[in-house]
Amino acid sequence: MAHENAPGAEAHLADCAECRRLVSELSRTLSPDTHADALIGPGVVIAGRFRLERLLGRGGMGEVWAAKHLITRREVALKLVRGASDERARRRVEREARAASCVRHPNVLPVIDVLELDDGTPALVMDLLTGQSLATRIAEGGALTLAETVRVMLPVAVAMRAAHTQGVIHRDLKPDNIFLCDDGTVKVLDFGVAKVQVTESSAGLDLTRSGEIIGTPHYLAPEQAFGESDLDHRTDVWALGVTTYECLAGTRPFEGESLGPLLFAVTNGRCRPISDRVPNVSPRIARLVDRMLSVERAKRPTLEVIVAELEAIAAGRTSDRGRAIGIASAAMVVVMTIASTIYWVSSRPARIPNHARTTAEISPPKVAPVAEPNLPHASAAGESPSASVKSAPVSPTRKSARPPGAKPSDRLPGGVIETVPF
């Protein structure tokens, strides 16, 4: 009979806040460490303002729901943190809200508000994103290209640089906490274990204990694996290196059958170089990944260097395309020049070589004096006969008639014949 009335009871609980509070108190009394899952579901109104619509994800620390504000109809994401009775869990929520609020950057998902459910479970109100996590992208599509990797990791590095400037260390950077929005924007999520260096100690939010491991095993830096408490921004640099490696190779650099062998590989830096795993990878990004995965913190590059390198790699790909276009254009100009030269030479009229020309064609015509015979003749004026000398040009292409008495040896250069008087 109770089973038949269950749907009616759930509907009543969804509408009655007082009944939900009573059931929550009863649930905490019977099992203080149990999260009241029966009170969470589609249609349930949280804090009198947000109605839960669908479950987006669930993990070890809680679950994320899509919800809608009852008045404004704005769609949001509600992150419900498990372990409401644990004071450290409550402080974790406060710390995440404070850390996300400190880092105001377009690539960081902000926390809009902090709520508390009827059973005391804290909840974070955030913008609802559409897209998929980087982890889902790699799991479904495999390794990313170099261009895709830079397109994802560059905004993440810029966001981490902004966070470090504000004294915030993420400490749990991984593909699950990098979200690829449908509009092309990249968002960094989940500052739940972040370390706010400036205000954390004074606010009582420092939850790190010496010897305590915080983070996800496959993305832990060696200092995290050793449980060191003096973690700094270089911890995030290591995680950036692991994530970049995973983007390019499609697999994580450090693996182990159990936690012990995994942490041993991490603390000793035993991983296959990215250049061996991906033979055709860009040497520049391969060197950058190797430096980010340095076991010694002092050898890891700063976020400023990482951002500059990623920007240079992105710009370098563009420059390569520009150089290719320039080379192709130059080659086309050379080909056209050669073709034009060949056409010009072939269309010119044939010319007689110099060695085949006659002396008359090469040398300009010369004028030589020609002596006429001194013949006696009668002058109208009764003058005495006299001899006169005239200069007559001879065409180089026409032979002069040889007068009687002239010898062949009398020919002068230039085709002129010299005659002598009788």
Short mmCIF file of C-alpha atoms in Angstrom, two decimals:
data_model
loop_
_atom_site.label_atom_id
_atom_site.label_comp_id
_atom_site.label_asym_id
_atom_site.label_seq_id
_atom_site.Cartn_x
_atom_site.Cartn_y
_atom_site.Cartn_z
CA MET A 1 0.00 0.00 0.00
CA ALA A 2 2.87 2.31 0.85
CA HIS A 3 4.34 1.61 -2.56
CA GLU A 4 1.11 2.70 -4.24
CA ASN A 5 1.09 5.99 -2.31
CA ALA A 6 4.76 6.77 -3.05
CA PRO A 7 4.08 8.97 -6.10
CA GLY A 8 1.60 11.05 -4.11
CA ALA A 9 4.06 11.47 -1.25
CA GLU A 10 6.80 12.60 -3.61
CA ALA A 11 4.46 15.10 -5.21
CA HIS A 12 3.50 16.44 -1.79
CA LEU A 13 7.14 16.76 -0.75
CA ALA A 14 7.88 18.65 -3.94
CA ASP A 15 5.26 21.24 -3.00
CA CYS A 16 5.59 21.35 0.79
CA ALA A 17 8.76 22.88 2.17
CA GLU A 18 7.81 22.13 5.78
CA CYS A 19 7.40 18.41 5.09
CA ARG A 20 10.75 18.35 3.31
CA ARG A 21 12.40 19.96 6.32
CA LEU A 22 10.85 17.38 8.69
CA VAL A 23 11.94 14.48 6.51
CA SER A 24 15.42 15.96 6.27
CA GLU A 25 15.77 16.20 10.05
CA LEU A 26 14.54 12.63 10.40
CA SER A 27 17.00 11.48 7.76
CA ARG A 28 19.94 13.16 9.51
CA THR A 29 18.89 11.65 12.82
CA LEU A 30 18.76 8.12 11.45
CA SER A 31 21.85 8.43 9.26
CA PRO A 32 23.80 11.68 9.73
CA ASP A 33 26.31 10.91 6.94
CA THR A 34 23.70 9.96 4.35
CA HIS A 35 22.72 12.52 1.74
CA ALA A 36 18.95 12.80 1.49
CA ASP A 37 18.74 11.66 -2.12
CA ALA A 38 14.99 11.13 -1.79
CA LEU A 39 14.55 14.90 -1.53
CA ILE A 40 16.48 15.60 -4.73
CA GLY A 41 14.87 15.02 -8.07
CA PRO A 42 13.18 16.64 -11.07
CA GLY A 43 10.53 19.13 -10.04
CA VAL A 44 11.92 19.74 -6.56
CA VAL A 45 12.20 23.42 -5.63
CA ILE A 46 15.49 24.43 -4.00
CA ALA A 47 15.57 27.31 -1.52
CA GLY A 48 12.14 28.36 -2.70
CA ARG A 49 13.58 29.79 -5.91
CA PHE A 50 14.98 27.13 -8.23
CA ARG A 51 13.14 24.13 -9.63
CA LEU A 52 15.35 21.17 -10.53
CA GLU A 53 14.86 19.96 -14.10
CA ARG A 54 17.46 17.32 -15.00
CA LEU A 55 20.64 15.75 -13.65
CA LEU A 56 23.76 16.92 -15.50
CA GLY A 57 26.41 14.91 -13.70
CA ARG A 58 27.32 13.10 -10.52
CA GLY A 59 30.67 12.56 -8.84
CA GLY A 60 32.26 11.65 -5.57
CA MET A 61 31.76 15.11 -4.10
CA GLY A 62 28.19 15.74 -5.24
CA GLU A 63 26.02 16.28 -8.27
CA VAL A 64 25.12 19.03 -10.70
CA TRP A 65 21.56 19.77 -11.79
CA ALA A 66 20.02 22.00 -14.42
CA ALA A 67 17.48 24.26 -12.74
CA LYS A 68 15.29 27.23 -13.54
CA HIS A 69 14.51 30.27 -11.42
CA LEU A 70 10.80 30.37 -10.64
CA ILE A 71 10.43 34.11 -11.21
CA THR A 72 13.03 35.16 -13.79
CA ARG A 73 12.89 31.81 -15.64
CA ARG A 74 16.66 31.97 -15.94
CA GLU A 75 18.34 28.59 -16.46
CA VAL A 76 21.22 27.88 -14.10
CA ALA A 77 23.37 24.99 -12.91
CA LEU A 78 23.10 23.94 -9.25
CA LYS A 79 26.03 22.11 -7.74
CA LEU A 80 24.95 20.17 -4.64
CA VAL A 81 27.82 19.14 -2.38
CA ARG A 82 27.54 15.83 -0.54
CA GLY A 83 28.45 15.41 3.10
CA ALA A 84 26.35 18.28 4.38
CA SER A 85 27.03 17.30 7.98
CA ASP A 86 30.79 17.68 7.44
CA GLU A 87 31.99 21.15 8.39
CA ARG A 88 34.96 20.82 6.05
CA ALA A 89 32.55 20.18 3.17
CA ARG A 90 30.74 23.40 3.98
CA ARG A 91 33.98 25.30 4.04
CA ARG A 92 34.90 23.70 0.74
CA VAL A 93 31.79 25.24 -0.82
CA GLU A 94 32.63 28.62 0.66
CA ARG A 95 36.15 28.37 -0.63
CA GLU A 96 35.05 27.47 -4.16
CA ALA A 97 32.64 30.39 -4.20
CA ARG A 98 35.30 32.77 -2.93
CA ALA A 99 37.99 31.50 -5.31
CA ALA A 100 35.74 31.70 -8.35
CA SER A 101 34.67 35.20 -7.33
CA CYS A 102 38.28 36.32 -6.97
CA VAL A 103 39.10 35.30 -10.52
CA ARG A 104 36.94 37.44 -12.79
CA HIS A 105 37.91 36.19 -16.19
CA PRO A 106 35.89 35.24 -19.29
CA ASN A 107 37.42 31.75 -19.25
CA VAL A 108 36.48 31.04 -15.63
CA LEU A 109 32.95 29.93 -14.71
CA PRO A 110 31.71 32.33 -12.00
CA VAL A 111 29.64 31.40 -8.96
CA ILE A 112 26.44 33.45 -8.91
CA ASP A 113 25.14 32.56 -5.46
CA VAL A 114 25.47 30.10 -2.57
CA LEU A 115 22.34 28.39 -1.25
CA GLU A 116 21.48 25.95 1.49
CA LEU A 117 18.93 23.19 1.09
CA ASP A 118 16.36 22.33 3.76
CA ASP A 119 18.58 19.52 5.04
CA GLY A 120 21.57 21.82 5.27
CA THR A 121 23.19 20.70 2.00
CA PRO A 122 25.06 23.64 0.46
CA ALA A 123 24.56 24.43 -3.21
CA LEU A 124 26.37 26.65 -5.67
CA VAL A 125 24.46 28.56 -8.35
CA MET A 126 26.36 28.93 -11.64
CA ASP A 127 25.68 29.70 -15.27
CA LEU A 128 24.31 26.79 -17.25
CA LEU A 129 26.73 25.87 -20.05
CA THR A 130 25.99 23.97 -23.24
CA GLY A 131 28.71 21.83 -24.75
CA GLN A 132 30.96 19.09 -23.44
CA SER A 133 33.94 18.67 -21.18
CA LEU A 134 37.42 18.21 -22.61
CA ALA A 135 37.44 14.72 -21.05
CA THR A 136 34.33 13.76 -23.04
CA ARG A 137 35.82 15.22 -26.22
CA ILE A 138 39.00 13.12 -25.85
CA ALA A 139 37.09 9.98 -24.85
CA GLU A 140 34.77 10.22 -27.85
CA GLY A 141 37.00 11.78 -30.49
CA GLY A 142 40.52 10.74 -29.51
CA ALA A 143 43.58 12.96 -29.68
CA LEU A 144 43.29 16.58 -30.75
CA THR A 145 45.30 18.17 -33.53
CA LEU A 146 47.96 20.72 -32.70
CA ALA A 147 45.66 23.57 -33.73
CA GLU A 148 42.81 22.21 -31.58
CA THR A 149 45.13 21.67 -28.63
CA VAL A 150 46.42 25.23 -28.76
CA ARG A 151 42.87 26.55 -29.21
CA VAL A 152 41.86 24.81 -25.95
CA MET A 153 44.97 25.15 -23.81
CA LEU A 154 45.80 28.78 -24.59
CA PRO A 155 42.63 30.22 -22.93
CA VAL A 156 43.09 27.77 -20.03
CA ALA A 157 46.65 29.00 -19.52
CA VAL A 158 45.48 32.62 -19.71
CA ALA A 159 42.76 31.90 -17.12
CA MET A 160 45.28 30.23 -14.81
CA ARG A 161 47.62 33.19 -15.18
CA ALA A 162 44.78 35.48 -14.09
CA ALA A 163 44.00 33.18 -11.15
CA HIS A 164 47.62 33.12 -9.98
CA THR A 165 47.74 36.90 -10.21
CA GLN A 166 44.86 36.94 -7.70
CA GLY A 167 46.64 34.44 -5.46
CA VAL A 168 44.38 31.49 -6.41
CA ILE A 169 45.81 28.02 -7.14
CA HIS A 170 43.36 25.58 -8.71
CA ARG A 171 45.08 22.33 -7.60
CA ASP A 172 42.66 20.10 -9.53
CA LEU A 173 43.06 21.15 -13.15
CA LYS A 174 42.14 18.29 -15.51
CA PRO A 175 40.05 17.65 -18.66
CA ASP A 176 36.94 17.05 -16.53
CA ASN A 177 37.21 20.62 -15.25
CA ILE A 178 37.73 22.20 -18.67
CA PHE A 179 34.49 22.82 -20.54
CA LEU A 180 34.20 23.37 -24.29
CA CYS A 181 31.15 25.52 -24.93
CA ASP A 182 29.14 25.26 -28.11
CA ASP A 183 29.97 28.89 -28.96
CA GLY A 184 33.71 28.10 -28.95
CA THR A 185 34.43 29.51 -25.49
CA VAL A 186 36.59 27.50 -23.09
CA LYS A 187 35.74 27.59 -19.37
CA VAL A 188 37.71 26.43 -16.33
CA LEU A 189 35.44 24.86 -13.70
CA ASP A 190 35.49 23.60 -10.12
CA PHE A 191 37.66 25.63 -7.78
CA GLY A 192 36.47 23.37 -4.93
CA VAL A 193 39.97 22.44 -3.77
CA ALA A 194 41.54 25.73 -4.82
CA LYS A 195 43.98 27.45 -2.54
CA VAL A 196 43.43 31.16 -2.00
CA GLN A 197 46.87 32.20 -0.82
CA VAL A 198 46.05 35.75 0.19
CA THR A 199 42.97 35.35 2.37
CA GLU A 200 42.66 31.64 3.05
CA SER A 201 44.52 31.38 6.34
CA SER A 202 42.95 34.44 7.87
CA ALA A 203 39.46 33.33 6.81
CA GLY A 204 39.90 29.82 8.15
CA LEU A 205 39.44 28.28 4.71
CA ASP A 206 42.79 26.49 4.47
CA LEU A 207 41.78 22.83 4.52
CA THR A 208 45.17 21.46 3.56
CA ARG A 209 46.91 19.29 6.13
CA SER A 210 50.50 18.13 6.01
CA GLY A 211 50.63 14.67 4.40
CA GLU A 212 47.15 15.00 2.88
CA ILE A 213 46.82 14.42 -0.88
CA ILE A 214 44.46 16.83 -2.61
CA GLY A 215 43.60 16.47 -6.27
CA THR A 216 43.07 13.75 -8.87
CA PRO A 217 45.81 11.05 -8.90
CA HIS A 218 46.59 11.08 -12.64
CA TYR A 219 47.06 14.87 -12.62
CA LEU A 220 48.87 15.25 -9.31
CA ALA A 221 52.18 17.06 -9.31
CA PRO A 222 55.01 15.26 -7.46
CA GLU A 223 54.77 17.73 -4.56
CA GLN A 224 51.07 16.98 -4.28
CA ALA A 225 51.74 13.23 -4.31
CA PHE A 226 54.19 13.73 -1.43
CA GLY A 227 51.51 15.62 0.49
CA GLU A 228 53.54 18.82 0.75
CA SER A 229 51.66 21.80 2.14
CA ASP A 230 53.66 24.57 0.43
CA LEU A 231 52.00 24.18 -2.94
CA ASP A 232 52.20 27.10 -5.38
CA HIS A 233 51.33 28.03 -8.95
CA ARG A 234 53.80 25.46 -10.32
CA THR A 235 51.36 22.74 -9.27
CA ASP A 236 48.91 24.04 -11.87
CA VAL A 237 51.73 24.20 -14.44
CA TRP A 238 52.27 20.45 -13.98
CA ALA A 239 48.55 19.77 -14.46
CA LEU A 240 48.59 21.93 -17.59
CA GLY A 241 51.43 19.79 -18.93
CA VAL A 242 49.57 16.54 -18.21
CA THR A 243 46.41 17.88 -19.87
CA THR A 244 48.28 19.17 -22.92
CA TYR A 245 50.00 15.79 -23.25
CA GLU A 246 46.63 14.05 -23.09
CA CYS A 247 45.19 16.36 -25.75
CA LEU A 248 48.01 15.58 -28.19
CA ALA A 249 48.37 11.85 -27.47
CA GLY A 250 44.82 10.92 -26.54
CA THR A 251 46.11 9.21 -23.41
CA ARG A 252 47.58 10.32 -20.08
CA PRO A 253 51.35 10.36 -19.59
CA PHE A 254 51.26 8.54 -16.23
CA GLU A 255 49.44 5.26 -15.70
CA GLY A 256 49.45 2.58 -13.04
CA GLU A 257 47.54 -0.55 -12.11
CA SER A 258 46.89 0.96 -8.69
CA LEU A 259 47.50 4.16 -6.79
CA GLY A 260 50.95 3.09 -5.56
CA PRO A 261 52.57 2.43 -8.96
CA LEU A 262 50.86 5.51 -10.38
CA LEU A 263 52.24 7.83 -7.71
CA PHE A 264 55.67 6.20 -8.07
CA ALA A 265 55.67 7.01 -11.78
CA VAL A 266 54.53 10.58 -11.08
CA THR A 267 57.12 11.31 -8.40
CA ASN A 268 59.92 9.90 -10.56
CA GLY A 269 58.77 11.52 -13.78
CA ARG A 270 58.56 8.16 -15.53
CA CYS A 271 56.52 8.81 -18.63
CA ARG A 272 57.06 8.29 -22.31
CA PRO A 273 58.09 11.59 -23.97
CA ILE A 274 55.36 13.14 -26.07
CA SER A 275 57.69 13.16 -29.10
CA ASP A 276 57.88 9.35 -28.89
CA ARG A 277 54.15 8.93 -28.35
CA VAL A 278 53.28 11.35 -31.19
CA PRO A 279 56.19 11.22 -33.70
CA ASN A 280 54.93 14.06 -35.90
CA VAL A 281 54.24 16.45 -33.02
CA SER A 282 55.57 19.99 -33.24
CA PRO A 283 59.04 20.07 -31.65
CA ARG A 284 58.25 23.40 -30.03
CA ILE A 285 55.19 22.20 -28.14
CA ALA A 286 56.96 18.92 -27.33
CA ARG A 287 59.74 20.87 -25.58
CA LEU A 288 57.15 22.96 -23.74
CA VAL A 289 55.30 19.86 -22.47
CA ASP A 290 58.57 18.25 -21.35
CA ARG A 291 59.44 21.37 -19.35
CA MET A 292 55.99 21.54 -17.74
CA LEU A 293 56.39 17.91 -16.62
CA SER A 294 59.69 18.53 -14.85
CA VAL A 295 59.76 16.80 -11.48
CA GLU A 296 61.73 19.70 -10.05
CA ARG A 297 59.42 22.66 -9.66
CA ALA A 298 62.16 25.17 -10.38
CA LYS A 299 62.57 23.79 -13.91
CA ARG A 300 58.93 24.29 -14.88
CA PRO A 301 58.12 27.37 -16.98
CA THR A 302 55.98 30.18 -15.64
CA LEU A 303 52.49 30.86 -16.91
CA GLU A 304 53.83 33.92 -18.73
CA VAL A 305 56.25 31.71 -20.67
CA ILE A 306 53.58 29.09 -21.38
CA VAL A 307 51.14 31.67 -22.71
CA ALA A 308 53.84 33.26 -24.87
CA GLU A 309 54.87 29.88 -26.28
CA LEU A 310 51.31 28.85 -27.10
CA GLU A 311 50.67 32.21 -28.75
CA ALA A 312 53.87 31.83 -30.79
CA ILE A 313 52.86 28.33 -31.88
CA ALA A 314 49.43 29.58 -32.93
CA ALA A 315 50.99 32.53 -34.80
CA GLY A 316 53.61 30.26 -36.33
CA ARG A 317 50.97 28.11 -38.00
CA THR A 318 49.44 31.24 -39.49
CA SER A 319 52.89 32.43 -40.66
CA ASP A 320 53.53 29.07 -42.29
CA ARG A 321 50.39 29.47 -44.36
CA GLY A 322 51.46 33.00 -45.28
CA ARG A 323 54.91 31.82 -46.31
CA ALA A 324 53.41 29.06 -48.44
CA ILE A 325 51.21 31.56 -50.24
CA GLY A 326 54.19 33.88 -50.75
CA ILE A 327 56.35 31.09 -52.17
CA ALA A 328 53.60 30.00 -54.54
CA SER A 329 53.13 33.59 -55.73
CA ALA A 330 56.85 34.05 -56.29
CA ALA A 331 57.05 30.78 -58.24
CA MET A 332 54.17 31.90 -60.44
CA VAL A 333 55.94 35.20 -61.19
CA VAL A 334 59.13 33.35 -62.16
CA VAL A 335 57.25 30.99 -64.48
CA MET A 336 55.41 33.87 -66.15
CA THR A 337 58.69 35.78 -66.62
CA ILE A 338 60.38 32.80 -68.25
CA ALA A 339 57.41 32.20 -70.53
CA SER A 340 57.33 35.85 -71.59
CA THR A 341 61.06 35.81 -72.36
CA ILE A 342 60.76 32.68 -74.50
CA TYR A 343 57.85 34.17 -76.43
CA TRP A 344 59.69 37.46 -77.03
CA VAL A 345 62.82 35.72 -78.32
CA SER A 346 60.92 33.34 -80.60
CA SER A 347 58.84 36.14 -82.16
CA ARG A 348 61.83 38.33 -83.20
CA PRO A 349 62.97 38.25 -86.92
CA ALA A 350 66.06 36.22 -87.72
CA ARG A 351 69.32 38.20 -87.77
CA ILE A 352 72.45 37.46 -89.80
CA PRO A 353 75.39 36.60 -87.56
CA ASN A 354 78.27 39.03 -87.63
CA HIS A 355 80.75 36.45 -88.91
CA ALA A 356 78.58 35.83 -92.02
CA ARG A 357 78.35 39.44 -93.16
CA THR A 358 80.43 40.86 -96.06
CA THR A 359 82.89 43.60 -95.55
CA ALA A 360 80.62 45.94 -97.48
CA GLU A 361 77.71 45.21 -95.09
CA ILE A 362 79.76 45.75 -92.00
CA SER A 363 81.90 48.73 -93.02
CA PRO A 364 80.24 52.01 -93.85
CA PRO A 365 80.63 53.20 -97.50
CA LYS A 366 83.75 55.18 -98.19
CA VAL A 367 84.27 57.92 -100.72
CA ALA A 368 87.50 57.90 -102.75
CA PRO A 369 88.64 60.39 -105.40
CA VAL A 370 88.12 59.27 -108.96
CA ALA A 371 90.48 60.70 -111.57
CA GLU A 372 89.00 61.20 -114.96
CA PRO A 373 91.18 61.03 -118.11
CA ASN A 374 92.77 64.30 -119.12
CA LEU A 375 91.34 64.43 -122.62
CA PRO A 376 91.68 67.49 -124.87
CA HIS A 377 88.43 69.09 -125.67
CA ALA A 378 87.26 72.29 -127.08
CA SER A 379 86.05 74.92 -124.78
CA ALA A 380 83.44 77.35 -125.78
CA ALA A 381 85.57 80.09 -124.33
CA GLY A 382 88.72 78.79 -125.96
CA GLU A 383 90.21 77.59 -122.71
CA SER A 384 93.03 75.12 -122.69
CA PRO A 385 92.22 71.56 -122.06
CA SER A 386 92.61 70.59 -118.41
CA ALA A 387 92.03 67.64 -116.15
CA SER A 388 89.36 67.71 -113.42
CA VAL A 389 88.90 65.42 -110.36
CA LYS A 390 85.48 64.41 -109.01
CA SER A 391 84.42 62.42 -105.94
CA ALA A 392 81.76 59.84 -106.60
CA PRO A 393 80.26 57.60 -103.94
CA VAL A 394 79.84 53.95 -104.78
CA SER A 395 76.99 51.91 -103.39
CA PRO A 396 78.27 48.97 -101.31
CA THR A 397 75.68 46.66 -102.84
CA ARG A 398 76.35 47.54 -106.49
CA LYS A 399 79.49 46.76 -108.47
CA SER A 400 81.20 49.55 -110.33
CA ALA A 401 82.03 48.94 -113.96
CA ARG A 402 85.72 48.35 -114.46
CA PRO A 403 86.98 50.75 -117.16
CA PRO A 404 89.32 49.56 -119.86
CA GLY A 405 92.85 49.17 -118.66
CA ALA A 406 91.92 48.64 -114.98
CA LYS A 407 93.28 45.57 -113.26
CA PRO A 408 91.58 43.43 -110.60
CA SER A 409 94.33 44.42 -108.18
CA ASP A 410 93.27 48.02 -108.52
CA ARG A 411 90.11 47.34 -106.35
CA LEU A 412 90.20 49.32 -103.17
CA PRO A 413 88.46 48.56 -99.88
CA GLY A 414 84.85 49.58 -99.81
CA GLY A 415 84.15 48.38 -103.37
CA VAL A 416 85.64 51.54 -105.09
CA ILE A 417 87.64 51.30 -108.32
CA GLU A 418 90.53 53.70 -108.85
CA THR A 419 91.27 54.65 -112.46
CA VAL A 420 94.38 56.24 -113.80
CA PRO A 421 94.72 58.61 -116.78
CA PHE A 422 95.65 57.22 -120.19
#
